[in-house]
Tab-separated table of C-alpha atoms and ligand atoms in Angstrom:
chain	number	residue	atom	x	y	z
A	29	MET	CA	-20.789	0.307	-7.336
A	30	ARG	CA	-21.474	2.500	-4.314
A	31	GLY	CA	-17.882	3.753	-4.418
A	32	HIS	CA	-17.932	4.532	-8.079
A	33	ALA	CA	-21.228	6.380	-7.669
A	34	PHE	CA	-19.947	8.452	-4.752
A	35	GLU	CA	-16.733	9.242	-6.556
A	36	ALA	CA	-18.652	10.461	-9.659
A	37	ARG	CA	-20.854	12.636	-7.351
A	38	ALA	CA	-17.938	14.113	-5.600
A	39	LYS	CA	-16.331	15.186	-8.865
A	40	ASP	CA	-19.484	15.991	-10.958
A	41	ASP	CA	-19.086	19.768	-10.645
A	42	GLY	CA	-15.595	19.763	-12.254
A	43	GLY	CA	-13.779	19.503	-8.929
A	44	THR	CA	-15.097	22.805	-7.453
A	45	GLU	CA	-16.516	21.174	-4.333
A	46	LEU	CA	-13.459	18.964	-3.833
A	47	ILE	CA	-11.260	21.931	-3.858
A	48	ARG	CA	-13.536	23.940	-1.614
A	49	LEU	CA	-13.292	21.094	0.851
A	50	LEU	CA	-9.538	21.074	0.474
A	51	CYS	CA	-9.268	24.791	1.111
A	52	GLU	CA	-11.586	24.467	4.103
A	53	ARG	CA	-9.327	21.758	5.583
A	54	LEU	CA	-6.114	23.717	4.922
A	55	GLY	CA	-7.459	26.621	6.903
A	56	ASP	CA	-5.962	30.153	6.842
A	57	GLY	CA	-2.928	29.122	4.906
A	58	SER	CA	-4.881	28.309	1.733
A	59	PRO	CA	-5.657	30.527	-1.130
A	60	PRO	CA	-9.441	31.315	-1.512
A	61	PRO	CA	-11.400	28.487	-3.048
A	62	PRO	CA	-12.122	28.794	-6.723
A	63	GLY	CA	-15.401	29.990	-8.115
A	64	PRO	CA	-17.455	28.275	-10.797
A	65	GLY	CA	-15.093	27.641	-13.778
A	66	GLY	CA	-12.045	28.379	-11.639
A	67	VAL	CA	-10.718	24.788	-11.762
A	68	ASP	CA	-8.973	23.389	-14.856
A	69	THR	CA	-9.610	19.722	-15.677
A	70	PRO	CA	-7.108	18.809	-18.276
A	71	ASP	CA	-7.828	15.875	-20.585
A	72	LEU	CA	-5.607	13.003	-19.646
A	73	ALA	CA	-6.666	10.500	-22.377
A	74	ALA	CA	-3.861	8.732	-24.212
A	75	SER	CA	-3.174	5.198	-25.298
A	76	GLY	CA	-1.503	2.703	-23.083
A	77	PRO	CA	-0.110	3.261	-19.576
A	78	GLU	CA	3.136	4.780	-20.883
A	79	GLY	CA	1.206	7.305	-22.981
A	80	ARG	CA	-1.166	8.067	-20.094
A	81	THR	CA	1.783	8.568	-17.734
A	82	ALA	CA	3.382	11.018	-20.262
A	83	ARG	CA	0.178	12.815	-20.651
A	84	THR	CA	-0.239	13.135	-16.956
A	85	ALA	CA	3.247	14.594	-16.594
A	86	LEU	CA	2.573	17.122	-19.296
A	87	ALA	CA	-0.739	18.130	-17.637
A	88	LEU	CA	1.041	18.551	-14.226
A	89	ARG	CA	3.712	20.667	-15.912
A	90	GLU	CA	1.124	22.891	-17.718
A	91	ALA	CA	-1.062	23.229	-14.620
A	92	THR	CA	1.804	24.085	-12.426
A	93	ALA	CA	2.998	26.740	-14.810
A	94	ALA	CA	-0.447	28.149	-15.156
A	95	GLY	CA	-0.669	28.919	-11.367
A	96	ARG	CA	-4.343	28.096	-11.179
A	97	TRP	CA	-6.298	25.368	-9.400
A	98	ALA	CA	-6.442	22.220	-11.450
A	99	LEU	CA	-7.908	18.778	-10.902
A	100	LEU	CA	-6.359	15.839	-12.630
A	101	ASP	CA	-8.986	13.158	-12.691
A	102	HIS	CA	-7.587	9.591	-12.667
A	103	PRO	CA	-4.087	10.536	-13.687
A	104	MET	CA	-1.534	7.762	-14.401
A	105	LEU	CA	1.692	7.623	-12.486
A	106	ALA	CA	4.659	5.275	-12.769
A	107	LEU	CA	6.646	4.095	-9.734
A	108	SER	CA	9.829	2.135	-9.958
A	109	VAL	CA	9.423	-0.990	-7.839
A	110	ALA	CA	12.763	-2.955	-7.757
A	111	GLY	CA	13.647	-1.486	-11.188
A	112	THR	CA	10.398	-2.403	-12.833
A	113	PRO	CA	7.797	0.366	-13.538
A	114	ALA	CA	4.485	-0.116	-11.796
A	115	TYR	CA	1.592	2.033	-13.027
A	116	LEU	CA	-0.642	3.647	-10.601
A	117	GLU	CA	-4.027	5.551	-10.982
A	118	PRO	CA	-4.907	7.745	-8.055
A	119	ASP	CA	-8.567	8.955	-7.823
A	120	ALA	CA	-7.290	12.515	-8.434
A	121	VAL	CA	-4.393	15.001	-7.968
A	122	VAL	CA	-5.040	18.641	-7.209
A	123	VAL	CA	-2.637	21.247	-8.417
A	124	HIS	CA	-2.584	24.319	-6.124
A	125	PRO	CA	-1.959	27.840	-7.557
A	126	ASP	CA	1.399	27.814	-5.633
A	127	GLY	CA	2.532	24.696	-7.447
A	128	GLY	CA	1.774	22.290	-4.634
A	129	TRP	CA	0.289	18.859	-5.524
A	130	THR	CA	-2.208	16.989	-3.283
A	131	VAL	CA	-3.251	13.398	-3.727
A	132	VAL	CA	-7.015	12.838	-3.410
A	133	GLU	CA	-8.409	9.573	-2.283
A	134	ILE	CA	-12.147	9.077	-2.480
A	135	LYS	CA	-13.492	6.226	-0.430
A	136	SER	CA	-16.995	4.889	0.115
A	137	PHE	CA	-16.700	4.154	3.898
A	138	ALA	CA	-18.579	6.822	5.994
A	139	MET	CA	-17.080	9.685	7.956
A	140	VAL	CA	-19.169	10.167	11.038
A	141	ASP	CA	-18.846	13.372	12.861
A	142	GLY	CA	-15.558	14.056	11.120
A	143	ALA	CA	-14.047	10.628	11.986
A	144	ALA	CA	-13.725	7.370	10.087
A	145	ASP	CA	-12.620	3.844	10.904
A	146	ALA	CA	-8.949	4.130	11.854
A	147	ALA	CA	-7.920	0.926	10.023
A	148	LYS	CA	-9.505	2.007	6.726
A	149	VAL	CA	-8.036	5.444	7.072
A	150	GLY	CA	-4.632	3.836	7.736
A	151	ALA	CA	-4.996	1.741	4.529
A	152	ALA	CA	-6.056	4.818	2.506
A	153	ALA	CA	-2.997	6.715	3.821
A	154	ARG	CA	-0.649	3.894	2.754
A	155	GLN	CA	-2.165	3.959	-0.729
A	156	ALA	CA	-1.961	7.776	-0.935
A	157	ALA	CA	1.739	7.589	0.232
A	158	VAL	CA	2.520	5.399	-2.755
A	159	TYR	CA	1.019	7.910	-5.085
A	160	ALA	CA	2.915	10.686	-3.370
A	161	LEU	CA	6.120	8.802	-3.870
A	162	ALA	CA	5.258	8.261	-7.574
A	163	LEU	CA	4.632	11.976	-8.005
A	164	GLU	CA	8.007	13.043	-6.370
A	165	PRO	CA	10.212	12.424	-9.366
A	166	VAL	CA	7.748	14.057	-11.673
A	167	ALA	CA	7.869	17.218	-9.551
A	168	GLU	CA	11.689	17.101	-9.454
A	169	ARG	CA	11.789	16.941	-13.217
A	170	ILE	CA	9.371	19.765	-13.646
A	171	GLY	CA	10.987	22.094	-11.019
A	172	ASP	CA	9.390	25.458	-11.301
A	173	GLY	CA	7.972	25.379	-7.794
A	174	ALA	CA	6.254	22.030	-8.253
A	175	SER	CA	6.207	20.002	-5.023
A	176	VAL	CA	4.243	17.114	-3.564
A	177	ARG	CA	2.385	17.842	-0.409
A	178	HIS	CA	2.639	15.183	2.209
A	179	SER	CA	-0.989	15.370	3.306
A	180	ALA	CA	-3.627	13.685	1.215
A	181	LEU	CA	-7.264	14.725	0.979
A	182	LEU	CA	-9.400	11.844	2.079
A	183	VAL	CA	-12.990	12.208	0.809
A	184	CYS	CA	-15.762	10.058	2.279
A	185	PRO	CA	-19.601	10.081	2.452
A	186	LYS	CA	-20.701	12.344	5.316
A	187	ASN	CA	-22.621	10.594	8.110
A	188	PHE	CA	-23.976	7.820	5.758
A	189	SER	CA	-25.337	10.412	3.338
A	190	ASN	CA	-24.261	10.824	-0.269
A	191	LEU	CA	-22.604	14.153	0.472
A	192	PRO	CA	-18.790	14.424	0.517
A	193	ASP	CA	-16.907	15.141	3.668
A	194	ALA	CA	-13.195	15.333	3.814
A	195	ALA	CA	-10.068	15.305	6.143
A	196	LEU	CA	-6.354	15.863	5.534
A	197	VAL	CA	-4.324	12.785	6.421
A	198	ASP	CA	-0.663	13.309	7.141
A	199	LEU	CA	1.387	10.919	4.909
A	200	ARG	CA	4.940	11.629	6.251
A	201	LYS	CA	5.277	8.408	8.170
A	202	GLN	CA	3.778	6.266	5.513
A	203	VAL	CA	5.968	7.888	2.853
A	204	ALA	CA	9.101	7.295	4.868
A	205	THR	CA	8.154	3.684	5.513
A	206	THR	CA	7.196	2.891	1.935
A	207	ARG	CA	10.343	4.543	0.680
A	208	ARG	CA	12.564	2.316	3.054
A	209	GLN	CA	10.503	-0.765	1.931
A	210	LEU	CA	11.021	0.067	-1.714
A	211	ASP	CA	14.822	0.679	-1.267
A	212	ARG	CA	15.149	-2.709	0.316
A	213	LEU	CA	13.417	-4.640	-2.497
A	214	THR	CA	15.722	-6.731	-4.630
A	215	GLY	CA	15.541	-6.174	-8.378
A	216	VAL	CA	13.995	-8.856	-10.521
A	217	ALA	CA	17.216	-8.976	-12.570
A	218	ASP	CA	19.195	-9.660	-9.362
A	219	ILE	CA	16.752	-12.387	-8.407
A	220	ALA	CA	17.008	-14.020	-11.861
A	221	ASP	CA	20.826	-13.910	-11.693
A	222	GLY	CA	20.764	-16.093	-8.626
A	223	LEU	CA	18.591	-18.812	-10.186
A	224	PRO	CA	19.990	-22.020	-11.750
A	225	HIS	CA	20.486	-21.634	-15.454
A	226	GLY	CA	17.480	-22.446	-17.524
A	227	THR	CA	14.885	-21.941	-14.801
A	228	THR	CA	11.574	-21.218	-16.214
A	229	PHE	CA	8.004	-21.013	-15.047
A	230	ASP	CA	6.663	-21.733	-18.580
A	231	LEU	CA	3.754	-24.211	-18.393
A	232	CYS	CA	4.514	-25.295	-22.017
A	233	LEU	CA	0.788	-25.343	-22.915
A	234	ALA	CA	-0.421	-27.987	-25.495
A	235	ASP	CA	-1.951	-26.927	-28.838
A	236	ASP	CA	-5.365	-26.485	-27.203
A	237	GLY	CA	-3.863	-23.531	-25.287
A	238	ARG	CA	-5.034	-24.924	-21.960
A	239	THR	CA	-3.336	-28.209	-20.989
A	240	PRO	CA	0.166	-27.883	-19.401
A	241	THR	CA	2.660	-30.324	-20.752
A	242	ARG	CA	5.447	-29.437	-18.424
A	243	PRO	CA	5.744	-32.050	-15.587
A	244	ALA	CA	4.503	-30.716	-12.283
A	245	ASP	CA	7.645	-31.675	-10.340
A	246	GLU	CA	9.785	-29.602	-12.773
A	247	LEU	CA	7.595	-26.558	-12.265
A	248	ALA	CA	7.517	-27.088	-8.490
A	249	ALA	CA	11.341	-27.289	-8.541
A	250	ALA	CA	11.509	-24.039	-10.434
A	251	VAL	CA	9.166	-22.337	-7.982
A	252	ASP	CA	11.200	-23.705	-5.106
A	253	ALA	CA	14.365	-22.265	-6.499
A	254	VAL	CA	13.035	-18.809	-5.807
A	255	GLY	CA	13.103	-17.662	-2.173
A	256	ALA	CA	9.768	-16.687	-0.491
A	257	ALA	CA	8.715	-14.803	2.625
A	258	TYR	CA	5.465	-16.382	3.422
A	259	ALA	CA	2.942	-14.715	5.874
A	260	PRO	CA	-0.628	-15.579	6.611
A	261	GLU	CA	-1.667	-12.486	4.760
A	262	CYS	CA	-0.505	-14.193	1.533
A	263	LEU	CA	-3.617	-16.445	1.756
A	264	ALA	CA	-5.853	-13.597	0.839
A	265	ALA	CA	-3.577	-12.327	-2.031
A	266	CYS	CA	-1.430	-14.861	-3.698
A	267	GLU	CA	-2.090	-18.062	-5.741
A	268	LEU	CA	1.106	-19.580	-4.451
A	269	ALA	CA	-0.016	-19.209	-0.834
A	270	PHE	CA	-0.724	-22.912	-0.066
A	271	HIS	CA	2.587	-23.911	-1.665
A	272	CYS	CA	4.624	-21.204	0.262
A	273	ARG	CA	2.643	-22.094	3.535
A	274	ALA	CA	3.714	-25.737	3.207
A	275	ARG	CA	7.313	-24.829	2.603
A	276	SER	CA	7.298	-22.398	5.515
A	277	ARG	CA	5.669	-25.053	7.939
A	278	ALA	CA	8.193	-27.588	6.799
A	279	ALA	CA	11.009	-25.261	7.613
A	280	ASP	CA	9.326	-24.524	11.008
A	281	ALA	CA	9.530	-20.892	10.214
A	282	VAL	CA	7.983	-18.214	12.566
A	283	GLN	CA	6.603	-16.421	9.412
A	284	THR	CA	3.568	-18.855	9.556
A	285	LEU	CA	2.550	-17.049	12.787
A	286	GLY	CA	2.308	-13.639	11.136
A	287	ARG	CA	4.465	-10.662	10.317
A	288	ALA	CA	3.849	-8.825	13.549
A	289	LEU	CA	5.005	-11.775	15.546
A	290	ARG	CA	7.940	-12.365	13.339
A	291	ALA	CA	9.035	-8.753	13.854
A	292	GLU	CA	8.754	-9.149	17.620
A	293	LEU	CA	10.885	-12.377	17.665
A	294	GLY	CA	14.085	-10.680	16.358
A	295	GLY	CA	16.693	-13.201	15.539
A	296	LEU	CA	14.585	-16.302	16.514
A	297	SER	CA	13.553	-17.618	13.091
A	298	THR	CA	12.103	-21.048	13.935
A	299	ILE	CA	9.345	-22.164	16.278
A	300	GLU	CA	11.766	-24.641	17.705
A	301	ALA	CA	14.210	-21.897	18.587
A	302	VAL	CA	11.330	-19.807	20.157
A	303	LEU	CA	10.165	-22.759	22.372
A	304	ALA	CA	13.750	-23.425	23.455
A	305	ALA	CA	14.319	-19.798	24.333
A	306	ALA	CA	11.030	-19.660	26.268
A	307	ALA	CA	12.064	-22.765	28.277
A	308	GLY	CA	15.458	-21.312	29.063
A	309	GLU	CA	17.255	-23.969	27.025
A	310	ALA	CA	18.697	-21.639	24.436
A	311	GLY	CA	19.023	-17.994	23.494
A	312	ASP	CA	20.876	-15.053	24.887
A	313	PRO	CA	19.131	-13.779	28.035
A	314	GLY	CA	20.167	-10.225	27.245
A	315	ASP	CA	18.119	-10.417	24.017
A	316	PRO	CA	14.777	-8.597	24.703
A	317	ALA	CA	12.836	-11.104	22.708
A	318	VAL	CA	14.349	-13.989	24.758
A	319	ALA	CA	13.638	-12.153	27.979
A	320	ALA	CA	10.045	-11.461	26.936
A	321	LEU	CA	9.555	-15.076	26.132
A	322	ARG	CA	10.857	-16.379	29.398
A	323	ARG	CA	8.700	-13.874	31.307
A	324	ALA	CA	5.639	-15.029	29.244
A	325	ALA	CA	6.431	-18.655	29.899
A	326	ARG	CA	6.919	-17.989	33.634
A	327	LEU	CA	3.542	-16.173	33.795
A	328	ARG	CA	1.893	-18.995	32.025
A	329	ALA	CA	3.290	-21.562	34.391
A	330	GLU	CA	2.138	-19.450	37.383
A	331	SER	CA	-1.344	-19.123	35.942
A	332	LEU	CA	-1.695	-22.753	35.240
A	333	GLU	CA	-0.455	-23.580	38.807
A	334	THR	CA	-2.946	-21.075	40.300
A	335	ALA	CA	-5.864	-22.425	38.208
A	336	GLY	CA	-4.792	-26.041	39.204
A	337	ALA	CA	-4.726	-25.077	42.847
A	338	ALA	CA	-8.090	-23.268	42.591
A	339	SER	CA	-9.770	-26.282	41.060
A	340	CYS	CA	-8.582	-28.680	43.749
A	341	PRO	CA	-11.352	-29.581	46.288
B	14	SF4	S1	2.473	-16.846	-1.117
B	14	SF4	FE1	2.941	-15.491	-2.838
B	14	SF4	S2	3.398	-13.556	-1.893
B	14	SF4	FE2	3.415	-15.112	-0.237
B	14	SF4	S3	5.633	-15.631	-0.116
B	14	SF4	FE3	4.607	-17.088	-1.485
B	14	SF4	S4	4.928	-16.155	-3.567
B	14	SF4	FE4	5.332	-14.573	-2.044
């Protein structure tokens, strides 16, 4: 509720204050901020996500051609994720008079003396990068000088007040990372092609519309037929988390220890292989992950020895 109230307040003058903040953060290279009535706020209402996406694209085209400041409030964008469109709704997109587009993220966490919580800023930057990626094909289609700026305007309450403060957040790294991740995703059609014929997740609900009639073991077998990449983060986000965790533990997979650790361990994919590498029983000593594990094991043994000697009378 606080976030919604702050967002409404940040936009309640038709976007003039937001664009003034943007011009201020852009510095000398920016055109002068608009005066009252100098910001176009096109109507983006349409039915359904496809209709809203098309209306947004039209508004972006018209605003870019007009060569004026424009604020698109809650536009709708489509991003192809593994061949399937995902619909996204940024807080706002600003169209500059030169045809540049800036994503605006409005958050309720405070900006104290111009700085905010780094983890929250990072999450906002990742979110804004996805919006920037969704805008890119629209800008390419429109041409005519339209371009997506790779800095987002992050707007937050200033020093715990209700007044907006803002900072430009560089999105280049997040855009490149997200683009790589999206490119690596496997399309749903490709996943479906690799499943046994007739695989279905249909619960076959009874006439009452609630009771599943499909045997649980059949459903579990269908779920098991699809590969999974469990990580502890799944526990906060996915209903299948306990199932995938049990599968991962049964397979002794290092994913159960977290994505960061998984990335550090290179080609070692099971906990047994990690322990064997640390003990010097397996693994290539030239592999940096194996070398780091052995060094860690040595340091641990030395610490335990020192602690043991110190506790002897
Ligand atoms: S818990 Fe969900 S998100 Fe995580 S691997 Fe399983 S299905 Fe995928």
